[in-house]
Amino acid sequence: MINSLFLINPSGEIFLEKHWKSVVSRSVCDYFLEAKEKALEPEDVPPVIHTPHHYLISIYRDKLFFLSVIQTEVPPLFVIEFLHRVAEMIQDYFGECSETVVKDHMVMVYELLEEMLDNGFPLATESNVLKEMIRPPTILRSVVNTLTGTSNVGDTLPTGQPSTIPWRRAGVRYTNNEAYFDVVEEIDAILDQSGTTVFAEIQGVVEACVKLSGMPDLTLSFMNPRLLDDVSFHPCVRYKLWESERVLSFIPPDGNFTLMTYHVNAQNLVAIPVYVKQSISFFECGSDGRLDVTVGPKQTMGKTVEGVMVTVHLPKTILSINLTATQGSYTYDNGTKLLVWDIGKLNPQKLPNLRGSLSLQAGAPKPEENPSLNIDLNIQQLAISGLKVNRLDMFGEKYKPFKGVKYITKAGKFQVRT
Amino acid sequence: MTDSKYFTTTKKGEIFELKAELNSDKKEKKKEAVKKVIASMTVGKDVSALFPDVVNCMQTDNLELKKLVYLYLMNYAKSQPDMAIMAVNTFVKDCEDPNPLIRALAVRTMGCIRVDKITEYLCEPLRKCLKDEDPYVRKTAAVCVAKLHDINAQLVEDQGFLDTLKDLISDSNPMVVANAVAALSEIAESHPNSNLLDLNPQSINKLLTALNECTEWGQIFILDCLANYTPRDDRESQSICERVTPRLSHANSAVVLSAVKVLMKFMEMLPKDLDYYGTLLKKLAPPLVTLLSAEPELQYVALRNINLIVQKRPEILKHEMKVFFVKYNDPIYVKLEKLDIMIRLASQANIAQVLAELKEYATEVDVDFVRKAVRAIGRCAIKVEQSAERCVSTLLDLIQTKVNYVVQEAIVVIKDIFRKYPNKYESVIATLCENLDSLDEPEARAAMIWIVGEYAERIDNADELLESFLEGFHDESTQVQLQLLTAIVKLFLKKPTETQELVQQVLSLATQDSDNPDLRDRGYIYWRLLSTDPVAAKEVVLAEKPLISEETDLIEPTLLEELICHIGTLASVYHKPPSAFVEGSRGVMHKRLPARTGSGEGTECPDVGNAAGGSAPEAAPSIIPSQGDLLGDLLNLDLAPPTTPAVLLPLLGGDIGGSPAMGAGFGAAPAVMPASLNAPVGGGLGDLFDLGGGVGMPMGAYIPPKTVWLPAMKAKGLEISGTFARRAGVIQMELVLTNKAMSVMTDFAIQFNRNSFGLAPAGPLQVLTPLGPNQTIEVSLPLSTVGPVMKMDPLNNLQVAVKNNIDVFYFSCQYPISMLFVEDGKMERQVFLATWKDIPNDNESQFQIQDCHLNSEAASNKLQGSNIFTIAKRTVEGQDMLYMSIKLSNGIWVLAELKVQAGNPNYTVSSGTRRDR
């Protein structure tokens, strides 16, 4: 099982180590640092590295490397999932996951890691349970603690822990009982030069924020559950009922959680909300090129497309650019060759356009590779797959909760090839 | 308030200051001090000097302080074992605390302190905690057993903790069950044969129940454990599958993949015509696709596993090609894996899409990726015949881009396409030749040279082209040099008149000016071939080449089966069996997919059978020492232009025969033999008697049962099993060859290393028809005993090299010594008597044959069948004494006395030999 964890910053400095079995010298990280040197980008470091005596499994998240050391045959996905939980836990407790935050709360992070694993076996990874064991820091609490001498460490066993619903604690009380669900869909798509869809799919997620007293038993049903043929659920969802009746029945955790994720397949037709007309060309001789990009709405189901942004990685040999945008503004970083055009809201009457000239370094050959365009956008009050929540029922408690559903569509990995 | 403040240092020295604070009377100050200590520890500073001061803070009712001290103890107890003992009392007391959190914490911490003295005190509290009323304590205690086992395995066994742990599998709380399974699995890993997880339908049922209720991590442990079970029949298999399927919808990808493993394995037992089988196949695709939308690290592991799954069951993902399309901002390791799977899924139906994508990738920025994309186009051409033309034209387009590495990569793959579709696309050679000058990588140069040599008759200026390469011959890499040598020889054989000078030049460069033995030897072989028999040379060098197949990059089926059983593990990421790389996995057992068994059939359990019996034959063929490697080099020579074994084997024989004339100087050998001879003779006799059964069995020499000598895993799919027999005075090696690979095997040849009795094949291996996939052939190879002699250890060890069109493989086997007993081994009585007296005492040895229920007559009859002749028999005090003689094929006589006592199943044999005349 998981032997040790090292947190490493992008410059290769180890700033936290934790061992759950015997202590492993931090020199094992050298193998990792070597691989990191070889990789062009931090993202490209291979996640599984074999050393003579150990295996190093790492993730790169929030500009930090989480590196675990294992000695025996362990499912690597298990380790990677766990490392992501660690990152989420830090995010959850301290609001962000960064080197500074971890250094500021070194002891608490260390205590938390100790609670999460025992001898390399996961012990408590549910945020609810952890928060009962070790309370997250707040300014008020730290003041109170200093005055009264109490501590952040809970001294009783979390109530949910031994029960069969470990994700919920007993005795939750709210004055306003409310349950909110966000249906968020991301479009992953690749469009080719002519605008034809090479590949498109929708990754959906239902995020919930449930603040209900007692032990509520909820049932969420959809207007069109047939859309969802590939789903994964939070452990609280009763799978049998989904199989037989296509409803989500569950006792929710307290607070924020991901109820389910789903995937609308490439086989179903995915609506593409925008089209992009672009041409990036370089003249065969001379050191000039032209760029011309226009974005327009396509299948938007009558909603407005907002937050449109186009990102282009220009070829390395570009010296400078001179462009004009009819809407929004663009920024260009000559170091990274990253061109970002922030458009904002799409106006169907007046299509935004960005055009101008690119100049190459003197003597540089015509670039071989074609830069791809990355598109960002969001559409409020629309789930592009057409998914709609029908109703939410509550059993087991007497009060009447306040309920709400919100839809949003975003671009995921939305790329246009040129 | 942040913890950064703990890192400020003062003039007096940190340690000194901390010491003072730790001994302060104020609780708050103490706690802050311990926090500082922990903070230093987490960044890797050594604060072990504070050990006594920190331990003193342990006696407290403040839980946070207690936890902090425990954290410190776990890190440093090992370096201060004597001081750590001070903490024992507190631990023992805490294990009795009314608060379950504290009880669990104490037992958990104690297990983490890896000090022998402490573990002794741990046993009693642990025993109590394993039976604690609170499930939280029980589940913590279960893990603690695994910890303790890691420190002191003997102690855990002696104290009976393993049984208690096994009992916890039936616990009412699913979390306890999951942890008990996890702990047992970890312990079992270091004891592969302990059979700790004794899985039976009842325990499986309990696990399946717990599976629904425990945490995600527990589900992983349980699923991995389930995967080791072999259901009795297809019905049980189906019911387990049904109960595991819901896990495919879990949000945790590790749970999903472990469930996939169980299903992939158990599916093997389901009849293919079952409706459920089809349903299951359909259910497997969506979760696999979903894994690809996760974080890149998860994607990577998932892709490595999907690579195995599509090889085993391509039907699952055949419609999902598009999800493997590469996005430009995928990390490189994801891109490369996706590409690999795209090719595996490529078929006539989707090839147009795939090619369009690959062409797109070939214009990307990342060099490694572009290269692989170009190579992928070539693989598509070879895999999908209908697409070959389109692939070639795509490659030509890419060559036109003149991007250096693209061109080179394209030329390498075009060479392969030529070999797959001869006489079809040679028209493009002209285009390729235009790019000759830009090639700077050895592989591309070698490929280009191969093309020029192979098609020399169509290229007008082939000699000029090759000559231009020859100028810098010594600066080229070996690969290019070898290829150039072969190409020029080919050219010479095709256009002998104009190129005589060129070929002489290259031969002299290769044989005289080079230090590379491969190059030199190849040069000499060509030289001699050309000078002795140009017609033969033509037949050898310009022989028809076998077509390359698309399956060359597939994983060996036996290995694939094993890897499928390891889905989700490191083995599946590395595509190697765990035995090949996992450290500390002492004798990992090879897992196999279960065989299909109908419901009616009994409780045949192939997995267990393999585990028990599998290791023995696996171990038997030992690695052949250096002589073997030498053989390999000789046989391996020049694989590119296939030379027939007929040419090479005489060469080989000459080489071996030419070395020390052991055959002639035979006199010395027997002198050393008697002492070491006893063991194998004894073993042989034991075997002979072992035949068991009643009296008056049909006569005949003893033939041991066939064993596997060369497992398919070690020989690219060729499995060899066999035995030895002596039939009508001729020693026969009886072989069963099985082809477990995907491609046809031909050109079998066999060769022995020198051995103790000069065994050598009396003729070539008679495998006349090619051996197709999954075919088996039985061959009997007559052996002579006039080959070269070398003493082996054990004496009856025989090292064998078998060659086929794929490779050369080595194994070793042991022949029963009785095979060497010749028919004229009956000694004259007088001679026997004289010889018996003549044998010095120290040449004599004795041993007992246990449990043999034959009377002396039957034994004598039976032995005669194996050419062990009874010369005389006398009875003394109820004991039958049999005197026997044996003559070995090399002329050594062995005399033996066999004492048989009626009613006593144990025989005593005294045997001896002396130097023969």
mmCIF file of N, CA and C in Angstrom, chain A residues 17 21 26 44-45 50 52-53 55 59-60 72-73 75-77 81 84-85 104-107 110 114-115 118-119 122-123 125 151 153-155 157 161-162 198-199 203 230 232-233 239 267 369 415 417, chain B residues 2-4 42-43 63-64 67 74 99 108 136 139 143 147 173 175 186 189 216-217 246 249-253 257 286 290 293 295 297-298 319 322 328-329 331-333 357 363 568-570 574 581 583:
data_model
loop_
_atom_site.group_PDB
_atom_site.id
_atom_site.type_symbol
_atom_site.label_atom_id
_atom_site.label_comp_id
_atom_site.label_asym_id
_atom_site.label_seq_id
_atom_site.Cartn_x
_atom_site.Cartn_y
_atom_site.Cartn_z
ATOM 1 N N GLU A 17 6.944 15.916 3.772
ATOM 2 C CA GLU A 17 7.000 14.470 3.599
ATOM 3 C C GLU A 17 6.217 13.802 4.709
ATOM 4 N N LYS A 21 4.524 4.017 6.705
ATOM 5 C CA LYS A 21 5.173 2.792 7.180
ATOM 6 C C LYS A 21 6.559 3.216 7.628
ATOM 7 N N ARG A 26 14.286 10.690 1.393
ATOM 8 C CA ARG A 26 13.752 11.542 0.329
ATOM 9 C C ARG A 26 14.613 11.492 -0.926
ATOM 10 N N ASP A 44 3.929 16.840 -18.470
ATOM 11 C CA ASP A 44 4.374 15.682 -19.246
ATOM 12 C C ASP A 44 5.184 14.663 -18.448
ATOM 13 N N VAL A 45 5.340 14.890 -17.147
ATOM 14 C CA VAL A 45 6.082 13.916 -16.347
ATOM 15 C C VAL A 45 5.264 12.633 -16.263
ATOM 16 N N HIS A 50 9.399 3.746 -12.303
ATOM 17 C CA HIS A 50 9.938 2.538 -11.696
ATOM 18 C C HIS A 50 11.363 2.839 -11.231
ATOM 19 N N PRO A 52 14.710 1.219 -8.645
ATOM 20 C CA PRO A 52 15.143 -0.144 -8.274
ATOM 21 C C PRO A 52 14.348 -0.765 -7.131
ATOM 22 N N HIS A 53 13.945 0.016 -6.161
ATOM 23 C CA HIS A 53 13.272 -0.600 -5.013
ATOM 24 C C HIS A 53 11.850 -0.118 -4.800
ATOM 25 N N TYR A 55 8.189 2.156 -6.393
ATOM 26 C CA TYR A 55 7.470 2.764 -7.496
ATOM 27 C C TYR A 55 7.052 4.141 -7.070
ATOM 28 N N ILE A 59 0.970 12.818 -9.238
ATOM 29 C CA ILE A 59 0.028 13.630 -10.002
ATOM 30 C C ILE A 59 0.528 15.061 -9.979
ATOM 31 N N TYR A 60 0.145 15.817 -10.967
ATOM 32 C CA TYR A 60 0.492 17.226 -11.014
ATOM 33 C C TYR A 60 -0.805 17.995 -10.916
ATOM 34 N N THR A 72 4.970 -2.335 -2.907
ATOM 35 C CA THR A 72 4.419 -3.612 -3.358
ATOM 36 C C THR A 72 3.438 -3.360 -4.488
ATOM 37 N N GLU A 73 2.928 -4.426 -5.027
ATOM 38 C CA GLU A 73 1.950 -4.324 -6.104
ATOM 39 C C GLU A 73 0.667 -3.697 -5.559
ATOM 40 N N PRO A 75 -2.856 -1.250 -6.873
ATOM 41 C CA PRO A 75 -3.493 -0.679 -8.054
ATOM 42 C C PRO A 75 -3.108 0.796 -8.208
ATOM 43 N N PRO A 76 -2.477 1.180 -9.292
ATOM 44 C CA PRO A 76 -2.041 2.569 -9.436
ATOM 45 C C PRO A 76 -3.198 3.568 -9.426
ATOM 46 N N LEU A 77 -4.352 3.134 -9.934
ATOM 47 C CA LEU A 77 -5.491 4.052 -9.931
ATOM 48 C C LEU A 77 -5.910 4.384 -8.511
ATOM 49 N N GLU A 81 -6.132 8.118 -7.365
ATOM 50 C CA GLU A 81 -7.388 8.638 -6.806
ATOM 51 C C GLU A 81 -7.130 9.221 -5.417
ATOM 52 N N HIS A 84 -5.460 12.580 -5.515
ATOM 53 C CA HIS A 84 -6.405 13.650 -5.831
ATOM 54 C C HIS A 84 -7.259 14.010 -4.624
ATOM 55 N N ARG A 85 -7.587 12.998 -3.828
ATOM 56 C CA ARG A 85 -8.346 13.293 -2.600
ATOM 57 C C ARG A 85 -7.541 14.191 -1.672
ATOM 58 N N ASP A 104 1.750 27.138 5.642
ATOM 59 C CA ASP A 104 1.111 27.868 6.738
ATOM 60 C C ASP A 104 0.390 26.937 7.691
ATOM 61 N N HIS A 105 -0.082 25.806 7.181
ATOM 62 C CA HIS A 105 -0.851 24.897 8.027
ATOM 63 C C HIS A 105 -0.177 23.547 8.101
ATOM 64 N N MET A 106 1.131 23.581 8.153
ATOM 65 C CA MET A 106 1.913 22.360 8.101
ATOM 66 C C MET A 106 1.429 21.281 9.062
ATOM 67 N N VAL A 107 1.237 21.658 10.318
ATOM 68 C CA VAL A 107 0.899 20.652 11.321
ATOM 69 C C VAL A 107 -0.480 20.082 11.066
ATOM 70 N N TYR A 110 -0.434 17.707 8.261
ATOM 71 C CA TYR A 110 0.203 16.474 8.706
ATOM 72 C C TYR A 110 -0.781 15.623 9.512
ATOM 73 N N GLU A 114 -2.414 11.924 8.479
ATOM 74 C CA GLU A 114 -2.391 10.791 9.398
ATOM 75 C C GLU A 114 -3.791 10.180 9.534
ATOM 76 N N GLU A 115 -4.810 11.036 9.499
ATOM 77 C CA GLU A 115 -6.171 10.508 9.600
ATOM 78 C C GLU A 115 -6.608 9.803 8.316
ATOM 79 N N ASP A 118 -3.905 4.755 7.178
ATOM 80 C CA ASP A 118 -3.315 4.020 8.287
ATOM 81 C C ASP A 118 -2.551 2.857 7.671
ATOM 82 N N ASN A 119 -1.260 2.820 7.884
ATOM 83 C CA ASN A 119 -0.438 1.760 7.307
ATOM 84 C C ASN A 119 -0.603 1.710 5.784
ATOM 85 N N PRO A 122 -6.504 3.478 3.242
ATOM 86 C CA PRO A 122 -7.334 4.655 3.507
ATOM 87 C C PRO A 122 -8.202 4.455 4.748
ATOM 88 N N LEU A 123 -8.253 5.484 5.546
ATOM 89 C CA LEU A 123 -8.964 5.366 6.818
ATOM 90 C C LEU A 123 -10.204 6.252 6.766
ATOM 91 N N THR A 125 -11.539 9.345 4.300
ATOM 92 C CA THR A 125 -11.274 10.273 3.213
ATOM 93 C C THR A 125 -12.488 11.139 2.921
ATOM 94 N N SER A 151 -9.081 22.840 21.470
ATOM 95 C CA SER A 151 -8.271 22.554 20.290
ATOM 96 C C SER A 151 -9.139 22.270 19.082
ATOM 97 N N VAL A 153 -8.952 19.544 17.425
ATOM 98 C CA VAL A 153 -9.076 18.122 17.209
ATOM 99 C C VAL A 153 -10.283 17.582 17.959
ATOM 100 N N GLY A 154 -11.193 16.972 17.232
ATOM 101 C CA GLY A 154 -12.385 16.422 17.851
ATOM 102 C C GLY A 154 -12.005 15.267 18.757
ATOM 103 N N ASP A 155 -12.656 15.130 19.911
ATOM 104 C CA ASP A 155 -12.239 14.048 20.790
ATOM 105 C C ASP A 155 -13.282 12.944 20.884
ATOM 106 N N LEU A 157 -15.604 10.023 18.488
ATOM 107 C CA LEU A 157 -15.614 9.332 17.208
ATOM 108 C C LEU A 157 -16.667 9.979 16.310
ATOM 109 N N GLN A 161 -19.023 7.585 11.062
ATOM 110 C CA GLN A 161 -17.936 6.671 10.773
ATOM 111 C C GLN A 161 -18.307 5.184 10.790
ATOM 112 N N PRO A 162 -18.837 4.679 11.900
ATOM 113 C CA PRO A 162 -19.059 3.235 11.904
ATOM 114 C C PRO A 162 -20.362 2.825 11.231
ATOM 115 N N VAL A 198 -15.157 16.643 -35.905
ATOM 116 C CA VAL A 198 -14.392 15.405 -35.963
ATOM 117 C C VAL A 198 -14.839 14.503 -34.820
ATOM 118 N N PHE A 199 -15.062 15.139 -33.711
ATOM 119 C CA PHE A 199 -15.382 14.383 -32.517
ATOM 120 C C PHE A 199 -16.037 15.337 -31.540
ATOM 121 N N GLN A 203 -19.536 16.014 -21.333
ATOM 122 C CA GLN A 203 -19.272 15.516 -19.990
ATOM 123 C C GLN A 203 -20.175 16.307 -19.055
ATOM 124 N N ASP A 230 -24.353 6.474 -19.592
ATOM 125 C CA ASP A 230 -23.072 6.198 -18.974
ATOM 126 C C ASP A 230 -22.896 7.132 -17.782
ATOM 127 N N SER A 232 -21.721 7.780 -13.504
ATOM 128 C CA SER A 232 -21.117 7.286 -12.267
ATOM 129 C C SER A 232 -21.618 8.136 -11.115
ATOM 130 N N PHE A 233 -21.838 7.459 -10.005
ATOM 131 C CA PHE A 233 -22.554 8.096 -8.913
ATOM 132 C C PHE A 233 -21.694 8.278 -7.684
ATOM 133 N N TYR A 239 -28.048 2.292 -6.460
ATOM 134 C CA TYR A 239 -27.882 1.902 -7.858
ATOM 135 C C TYR A 239 -29.062 1.078 -8.368
ATOM 136 N N GLN A 267 -21.801 9.143 -30.175
ATOM 137 C CA GLN A 267 -22.738 8.643 -31.178
ATOM 138 C C GLN A 267 -23.992 9.527 -31.278
ATOM 139 N N GLU A 369 4.050 23.501 -38.326
ATOM 140 C CA GLU A 369 2.864 23.029 -37.628
ATOM 141 C C GLU A 369 1.743 24.064 -37.712
ATOM 142 N N GLN A 415 -11.657 22.341 -29.373
ATOM 143 C CA GLN A 415 -10.537 22.736 -30.208
ATOM 144 C C GLN A 415 -10.921 22.846 -31.673
ATOM 145 N N ARG A 417 -9.113 22.962 -35.352
ATOM 146 C CA ARG A 417 -7.842 22.787 -36.058
ATOM 147 C C ARG A 417 -7.753 23.720 -37.243
ATOM 148 N N THR B 2 -0.541 31.301 11.420
ATOM 149 C CA THR B 2 -0.067 30.266 10.513
ATOM 150 C C THR B 2 1.089 29.514 11.144
ATOM 151 N N ASP B 3 1.370 28.355 10.520
ATOM 152 C CA ASP B 3 2.439 27.532 11.065
ATOM 153 C C ASP B 3 3.813 27.993 10.620
ATOM 154 N N SER B 4 3.875 29.010 9.755
ATOM 155 C CA SER B 4 5.180 29.470 9.277
ATOM 156 C C SER B 4 6.023 29.951 10.458
ATOM 157 N N THR B 42 8.247 17.486 9.528
ATOM 158 C CA THR B 42 7.592 17.320 8.226
ATOM 159 C C THR B 42 8.450 17.831 7.086
ATOM 160 N N VAL B 43 9.336 18.777 7.375
ATOM 161 C CA VAL B 43 10.170 19.251 6.271
ATOM 162 C C VAL B 43 11.489 18.490 6.228
ATOM 163 N N LEU B 63 -6.468 15.516 23.678
ATOM 164 C CA LEU B 63 -6.337 14.575 22.557
ATOM 165 C C LEU B 63 -5.415 15.101 21.477
ATOM 166 N N GLU B 64 -5.484 16.410 21.231
ATOM 167 C CA GLU B 64 -4.639 16.926 20.155
ATOM 168 C C GLU B 64 -3.171 16.748 20.506
ATOM 169 N N LYS B 67 -2.168 13.178 20.118
ATOM 170 C CA LYS B 67 -1.989 12.795 18.713
ATOM 171 C C LYS B 67 -0.659 13.298 18.175
ATOM 172 N N MET B 74 5.990 7.805 16.149
ATOM 173 C CA MET B 74 6.012 6.913 14.994
ATOM 174 C C MET B 74 7.239 7.168 14.158
ATOM 175 N N ASN B 99 -13.279 5.688 25.641
ATOM 176 C CA ASN B 99 -13.532 6.328 24.347
ATOM 177 C C ASN B 99 -12.937 5.476 23.218
ATOM 178 N N ARG B 108 -3.475 1.640 16.975
ATOM 179 C CA ARG B 108 -2.983 1.999 15.662
ATOM 180 C C ARG B 108 -1.552 2.532 15.743
ATOM 181 N N TYR B 136 -15.258 0.503 14.827
ATOM 182 C CA TYR B 136 -14.155 1.381 14.453
ATOM 183 C C TYR B 136 -12.838 0.835 15.016
ATOM 184 N N LYS B 139 -11.892 -2.439 13.104
ATOM 185 C CA LYS B 139 -11.331 -2.255 11.765
ATOM 186 C C LYS B 139 -9.906 -1.713 11.852
ATOM 187 N N VAL B 143 -6.131 -3.796 10.554
ATOM 188 C CA VAL B 143 -4.972 -3.271 9.837
ATOM 189 C C VAL B 143 -3.707 -3.458 10.670
ATOM 190 N N LYS B 147 0.291 -4.705 10.030
ATOM 191 C CA LYS B 147 1.499 -3.968 10.420
ATOM 192 C C LYS B 147 2.427 -4.872 11.211
ATOM 193 N N ASN B 173 -20.001 -5.799 10.358
ATOM 194 C CA ASN B 173 -19.786 -4.465 9.804
ATOM 195 C C ASN B 173 -18.967 -4.533 8.512
ATOM 196 N N MET B 175 -17.230 -2.394 6.912
ATOM 197 C CA MET B 175 -15.925 -1.729 6.924
ATOM 198 C C MET B 175 -14.869 -2.640 7.547
ATOM 199 N N GLU B 186 -2.614 -8.268 1.994
ATOM 200 C CA GLU B 186 -1.240 -7.801 2.106
ATOM 201 C C GLU B 186 -0.354 -8.883 2.714
ATOM 202 N N GLU B 189 0.457 -11.623 0.274
ATOM 203 C CA GLU B 189 1.414 -11.275 -0.769
ATOM 204 C C GLU B 189 2.823 -11.727 -0.403
ATOM 205 N N GLU B 216 -15.495 3.190 -0.658
ATOM 206 C CA GLU B 216 -14.943 2.957 -1.991
ATOM 207 C C GLU B 216 -13.624 2.190 -1.925
ATOM 208 N N TRP B 217 -12.794 2.509 -0.940
ATOM 209 C CA TRP B 217 -11.489 1.844 -0.847
ATOM 210 C C TRP B 217 -11.686 0.380 -0.488
ATOM 211 N N PRO B 246 -22.851 -3.383 -10.900
ATOM 212 C CA PRO B 246 -23.168 -2.018 -10.455
ATOM 213 C C PRO B 246 -21.929 -1.186 -10.119
ATOM 214 N N SER B 249 -20.463 1.749 -12.221
ATOM 215 C CA SER B 249 -20.959 3.127 -12.196
ATOM 216 C C SER B 249 -20.408 3.915 -11.021
ATOM 217 N N HIS B 250 -19.371 3.417 -10.406
ATOM 218 C CA HIS B 250 -18.836 4.132 -9.261
ATOM 219 C C HIS B 250 -18.020 5.337 -9.713
ATOM 220 N N ALA B 251 -18.025 6.376 -8.866
ATOM 221 C CA ALA B 251 -17.283 7.580 -9.234
ATOM 222 C C ALA B 251 -15.783 7.376 -9.106
ATOM 223 N N ASN B 252 -15.362 6.423 -8.286
ATOM 224 C CA ASN B 252 -13.937 6.186 -8.083
ATOM 225 C C ASN B 252 -13.416 5.269 -9.187
ATOM 226 N N SER B 253 -12.466 5.768 -9.958
ATOM 227 C CA SER B 253 -12.025 5.011 -11.129
ATOM 228 C C SER B 253 -11.325 3.716 -10.754
ATOM 229 N N LEU B 257 -12.133 0.056 -12.369
ATOM 230 C CA LEU B 257 -11.176 -0.798 -13.048
ATOM 231 C C LEU B 257 -11.060 -2.161 -12.366
ATOM 232 N N PRO B 286 -19.089 1.687 -21.761
ATOM 233 C CA PRO B 286 -19.241 3.058 -21.248
ATOM 234 C C PRO B 286 -18.304 3.407 -20.085
ATOM 235 N N THR B 290 -15.640 6.479 -19.969
ATOM 236 C CA THR B 290 -15.704 7.527 -18.954
ATOM 237 C C THR B 290 -14.347 7.754 -18.303
ATOM 238 N N SER B 293 -12.247 10.567 -19.518
ATOM 239 C CA SER B 293 -12.510 11.991 -19.312
ATOM 240 C C SER B 293 -11.985 12.443 -17.961
ATOM 241 N N GLU B 295 -8.763 12.871 -14.979
ATOM 242 C CA GLU B 295 -7.467 13.551 -14.988
ATOM 243 C C GLU B 295 -6.470 12.751 -15.819
ATOM 244 N N GLU B 297 -3.490 11.621 -15.382
ATOM 245 C CA GLU B 297 -2.776 10.492 -14.783
ATOM 246 C C GLU B 297 -3.676 9.259 -14.760
ATOM 247 N N LEU B 298 -4.958 9.494 -14.430
ATOM 248 C CA LEU B 298 -5.910 8.384 -14.430
ATOM 249 C C LEU B 298 -6.089 7.861 -15.855
ATOM 250 N N HIS B 319 -16.578 0.300 -31.464
ATOM 251 C CA HIS B 319 -17.310 1.465 -31.967
ATOM 252 C C HIS B 319 -16.870 2.765 -31.321
ATOM 253 N N LYS B 322 -13.536 7.114 -31.682
ATOM 254 C CA LYS B 322 -13.372 8.568 -31.585
ATOM 255 C C LYS B 322 -12.895 9.048 -30.225
ATOM 256 N N TYR B 328 -4.787 18.369 -28.643
ATOM 257 C CA TYR B 328 -3.404 18.859 -28.744
ATOM 258 C C TYR B 328 -2.813 19.163 -27.381
ATOM 259 N N ASN B 329 -3.667 19.404 -26.368
ATOM 260 C CA ASN B 329 -3.094 19.678 -25.067
ATOM 261 C C ASN B 329 -3.102 18.468 -24.124
ATOM 262 N N PRO B 331 -1.274 15.488 -22.291
ATOM 263 C CA PRO B 331 0.151 15.260 -22.025
ATOM 264 C C PRO B 331 0.690 14.200 -22.986
ATOM 265 N N ILE B 332 1.980 14.269 -23.237
ATOM 266 C CA ILE B 332 2.566 13.402 -24.251
ATOM 267 C C ILE B 332 2.339 11.930 -23.938
ATOM 268 N N TYR B 333 2.415 11.545 -22.650
ATOM 269 C CA TYR B 333 2.256 10.130 -22.338
ATOM 270 C C TYR B 333 0.842 9.637 -22.649
ATOM 271 N N GLU B 357 -7.025 11.452 -39.119
ATOM 272 C CA GLU B 357 -6.493 11.901 -37.832
ATOM 273 C C GLU B 357 -4.977 11.812 -37.802
ATOM 274 N N THR B 363 1.434 16.660 -38.378
ATOM 275 C CA THR B 363 1.855 18.053 -38.527
ATOM 276 C C THR B 363 1.936 18.756 -37.174
ATOM 277 N N GLY B 568 -5.501 -3.305 -13.710
ATOM 278 C CA GLY B 568 -5.559 -2.332 -12.634
ATOM 279 C C GLY B 568 -4.335 -2.317 -11.751
ATOM 280 N N THR B 569 -3.422 -3.232 -11.955
ATOM 281 C CA THR B 569 -2.236 -3.255 -11.102
ATOM 282 C C THR B 569 -1.049 -2.676 -11.865
ATOM 283 N N LEU B 570 0.073 -2.614 -11.181
ATOM 284 C CA LEU B 570 1.284 -2.113 -11.834
ATOM 285 C C LEU B 570 1.659 -2.989 -13.024
ATOM 286 N N TYR B 574 2.859 -1.809 -16.768
ATOM 287 C CA TYR B 574 4.138 -2.123 -17.399
ATOM 288 C C TYR B 574 4.011 -3.202 -18.471
ATOM 289 N N PHE B 581 8.965 -8.125 -12.164
ATOM 290 C CA PHE B 581 9.519 -6.873 -11.647
ATOM 291 C C PHE B 581 9.159 -6.523 -10.214
ATOM 292 N N GLU B 583 9.285 -6.299 -6.551
ATOM 293 C CA GLU B 583 10.244 -6.720 -5.552
ATOM 294 C C GLU B 583 9.496 -7.275 -4.350
#
